[in-house]
C-alpha positions as CSV (number, residue, x, y, z in Angstrom):
1,M,80.0,136.5,90.2
2,S,81.4,135.2,93.6
3,K,84.8,133.6,94.0
4,A,83.0,130.3,94.6
5,E,81.0,130.6,91.4
6,S,84.1,131.5,89.3
7,F,86.3,128.7,90.8
8,Q,87.4,126.1,88.3
9,P,89.1,122.9,89.6
10,V,92.6,122.1,88.5
11,G,92.6,119.7,85.5
12,V,94.8,116.7,86.4
13,A,96.3,113.8,84.4
14,L,97.4,110.9,86.5
15,F,100.2,108.6,85.2
16,G,100.0,105.2,86.8
17,A,97.2,103.1,88.2
18,G,99.2,100.8,90.4
19,R,99.6,100.8,94.1
20,M,100.4,104.5,94.6
21,G,98.5,105.6,91.5
22,S,95.4,104.1,93.1
23,V,96.0,105.9,96.3
24,H,96.3,109.3,94.5
25,F,93.2,108.5,92.4
26,K,91.1,107.7,95.5
27,H,92.1,111.0,97.1
28,L,91.7,113.1,94.0
29,R,88.2,111.9,93.4
30,K,87.2,113.4,96.8
31,M,88.8,116.8,96.2
32,T,86.7,119.7,94.9
33,Q,90.0,121.6,94.0
34,A,91.0,119.1,91.3
35,T,89.4,116.8,88.7
36,V,91.1,113.8,87.0
37,L,90.7,114.2,83.3
38,W,93.1,111.5,82.1
39,L,94.4,108.3,83.6
40,V,97.5,107.0,81.8
41,E,98.6,103.4,82.3
42,E,100.9,100.9,80.6
43,F,98.2,98.3,81.2
44,P,94.9,100.1,80.3
45,E,92.8,97.3,81.7
46,Q,94.2,98.1,85.2
47,A,93.1,101.7,84.8
48,E,89.7,100.6,83.5
49,K,89.1,98.6,86.7
50,L,90.1,101.6,88.9
51,V,87.8,104.0,87.0
52,A,84.9,101.5,87.0
53,Q,85.3,100.8,90.8
54,F,84.5,104.4,91.6
55,G,82.2,105.2,88.6
56,H,84.6,107.9,87.5
57,T,84.6,109.7,84.1
58,A,88.3,110.0,83.6
59,S,89.5,109.1,80.1
60,I,92.0,106.3,79.8
61,L,95.2,106.2,77.7
62,S,98.0,103.8,77.3
63,T,101.5,105.3,77.9
64,S,102.1,105.3,74.1
65,Q,99.2,107.8,73.8
66,A,100.5,110.3,76.4
67,E,101.0,113.0,73.8
68,E,97.2,113.6,74.0
69,V,97.7,114.6,77.7
70,Y,100.5,117.1,76.9
71,A,98.5,118.6,74.1
72,D,95.3,119.0,76.2
73,P,95.0,122.7,77.4
74,R,92.6,121.6,80.2
75,V,95.4,119.7,81.9
76,Q,97.2,122.0,84.3
77,A,99.0,119.5,86.4
78,V,100.4,116.0,86.0
79,I,100.8,113.4,88.9
80,I,103.3,110.7,88.3
81,A,103.0,107.4,90.1
82,T,104.6,105.1,87.5
83,P,107.7,102.9,87.9
84,P,110.8,104.9,89.0
85,N,112.7,104.4,85.8
86,T,110.0,106.3,83.8
87,H,109.8,109.4,86.0
88,E,112.5,111.5,84.3
89,Y,111.0,111.1,80.8
90,I,107.4,111.9,81.9
91,I,108.5,114.9,84.0
92,R,110.5,116.4,81.2
93,N,107.7,116.0,78.7
94,A,105.1,117.4,81.1
95,L,107.2,120.5,82.0
96,K,107.9,121.3,78.4
97,A,104.2,121.1,77.7
98,G,103.6,123.7,80.4
99,K,102.2,121.4,83.1
100,A,103.0,121.6,86.8
101,V,104.3,118.2,88.1
102,F,103.8,116.2,91.3
103,C,106.0,113.1,91.2
104,E,106.5,110.2,93.4
105,K,110.2,109.7,94.4
106,P,112.7,109.5,92.8
107,I,112.7,112.4,90.4
108,A,115.5,110.7,88.5
109,H,118.3,108.2,89.0
110,S,121.1,110.7,89.2
111,V,121.8,114.0,90.9
112,D,122.7,115.6,87.6
113,K,119.4,114.6,86.0
114,V,117.4,115.8,89.1
115,K,119.1,119.2,88.8
116,E,118.4,119.4,85.1
117,L,114.7,118.8,85.7
118,Y,114.4,121.4,88.4
119,E,116.2,123.9,86.1
120,E,113.6,123.0,83.4
121,S,110.8,123.7,85.9
122,K,112.3,127.1,86.5
123,R,112.6,127.8,82.8
124,Q,108.9,126.8,82.2
125,G,107.7,128.6,85.4
126,K,106.0,125.5,86.5
127,S,106.2,123.7,89.8
128,L,108.0,120.4,90.2
129,F,107.2,118.7,93.5
130,C,108.7,115.5,94.8
131,A,106.3,113.6,97.0
132,F,108.2,113.1,100.3
133,N,105.0,112.4,102.2
134,R,106.5,111.8,105.6
135,R,106.9,115.6,106.0
136,F,103.1,115.9,105.9
137,C,102.3,113.2,108.4
138,P,100.7,115.0,111.4
139,Q,102.6,113.1,114.0
140,I,106.0,113.7,112.3
141,R,105.1,117.3,111.6
142,D,104.3,117.7,115.3
143,V,107.8,116.4,116.2
144,Y,109.4,118.7,113.7
145,N,107.6,121.7,115.2
146,Q,108.7,120.7,118.7
147,V,112.3,120.4,117.6
148,R,112.2,123.8,115.9
149,E,110.5,125.4,119.0
150,G,113.1,123.9,121.3
151,A,110.4,122.0,123.2
152,I,112.2,118.7,123.3
153,G,115.8,119.8,123.7
154,K,118.8,119.4,121.2
155,V,118.4,116.4,119.0
156,H,121.1,113.8,119.5
157,M,119.7,110.9,117.5
158,V,116.8,110.1,115.1
159,K,116.1,106.4,114.7
160,T,113.7,104.9,112.1
161,C,112.8,101.4,111.3
162,S,110.7,100.1,108.3
163,R,109.4,96.7,107.4
164,D,107.5,96.2,104.1
165,P,105.7,93.0,103.1
166,P,106.0,91.2,99.7
167,T,102.5,92.2,98.8
168,M,103.6,95.8,98.5
169,M,106.0,94.8,95.7
170,P,104.1,93.5,92.6
171,P,105.8,91.6,89.8
172,G,108.5,93.7,88.0
173,Y,108.8,96.1,90.9
174,L,112.4,95.2,91.8
175,E,113.6,95.5,88.2
176,A,112.2,99.0,87.8
177,S,112.7,100.4,91.4
178,G,116.3,101.5,91.1
179,G,117.2,99.6,94.3
180,I,116.2,99.7,98.0
181,F,118.3,102.8,98.9
182,L,117.0,104.9,96.0
183,D,113.4,103.6,96.2
184,S,112.8,103.4,100.0
185,A,115.7,104.7,102.0
186,V,115.2,108.2,100.5
187,H,112.0,108.7,102.5
188,D,113.6,108.2,105.8
189,I,116.9,109.9,104.9
190,D,114.9,113.0,103.8
191,M,112.9,112.9,107.0
192,I,116.0,112.5,109.3
193,C,117.7,115.4,107.6
194,W,114.5,117.5,107.8
195,L,114.0,116.8,111.5
196,I,117.6,117.5,112.4
197,G,117.8,120.5,110.1
198,E,121.2,119.6,108.6
199,K,122.8,117.7,105.8
200,P,125.0,114.7,106.8
201,E,128.8,115.0,106.7
202,S,129.3,111.2,106.5
203,V,127.2,108.2,105.6
204,I,127.7,104.5,106.0
205,A,125.4,101.7,104.8
206,F,125.3,97.9,105.0
207,G,123.0,95.4,103.2
208,S,122.4,91.7,102.7
209,A,120.2,89.8,100.3
210,H,118.6,86.8,102.0
211,D,115.9,86.5,99.3
212,E,117.2,85.2,96.0
213,S,114.9,87.5,94.0
214,Y,116.7,90.5,95.5
215,A,120.2,89.0,94.9
216,Q,119.4,88.4,91.2
217,Q,118.7,92.2,90.9
218,G,121.9,93.1,92.7
219,D,119.7,94.5,95.5
220,V,119.3,93.8,99.2
221,D,116.3,92.9,101.5
222,T,117.9,93.8,104.8
223,C,119.9,97.0,105.3
224,A,121.0,99.7,107.7
225,V,122.1,103.3,107.1
226,M,123.9,105.6,109.5
227,L,124.3,109.3,109.0
228,K,126.6,111.6,111.1
229,F,125.7,115.3,111.1
230,P,127.9,118.4,111.8
231,S,126.1,119.1,115.1
232,G,127.1,115.6,116.3
233,A,123.6,114.2,115.8
234,I,123.3,110.7,114.4
235,G,120.5,109.3,112.2
236,T,119.8,105.6,111.6
237,W,117.5,103.8,109.2
238,L,116.8,100.0,109.4
239,W,114.8,98.2,106.8
240,R,113.7,94.6,106.4
241,H,111.7,92.8,103.8
242,A,109.1,91.2,106.2
243,H,105.6,89.8,106.2
244,V,104.2,92.3,108.7
245,R,104.4,96.0,107.8
246,K,105.8,98.2,110.6
247,Q,107.0,101.8,110.7
248,T,108.6,103.3,113.8
249,R,110.3,106.7,114.4
250,E,112.1,107.9,117.5
251,V,113.8,111.2,118.2
252,I,116.3,111.3,121.2
253,D,117.3,114.6,122.7
254,N,119.7,115.8,125.4
255,L,116.8,115.7,128.0
256,V,116.4,111.9,127.8
């Protein structure tokens, strides 16, 4: 029997059929290396629409029935795209059931809990991967490679700017997100540190809530973060709740 004939796709359970869950589902259905066996969603009718849209055969469970996923030996990996405040609980259960885990950020809402979950992944011998997707963007990866190869000089500053429209934030999103810094800033902070190759020695942040819905949650809709690194490099992240989505990144070196 050839390797191709003996290959079996990885059995996957996807938690969440919302915005990011739908993105993962659409990609997974095109992959020959994986097959979605279960789609777990708090609102099953939402999952039913997604499955019907693509004529998929994934079985649907409500979140209260998730034990069926953990007990299924066919499931080798779990992908988590549920609200941030549910991540820690699902990760812990999946790892203890012997499943590898791919999770949208954040892993948990505290550093101690994040460390606990990675220790659990080591104990179980199963991978726990946090989905910082910016590292895999071809354009950003190209900049990273050029920085590492010294092709663009010594990095003095990394500037990022993000604008996200209201349509990307469905009802209930703000309440469950953990706040703009934990939910969104982490993407760019991770990318800035990754590009510079250092951890910051000091951080300062400002934010304002012009939208009352943010103020009611103790959150902000306009903010800025500045990071100072040991090498002297500076990273900045600007974010605004706006009606037109826009993402920009700029790396400034000593040759500019």
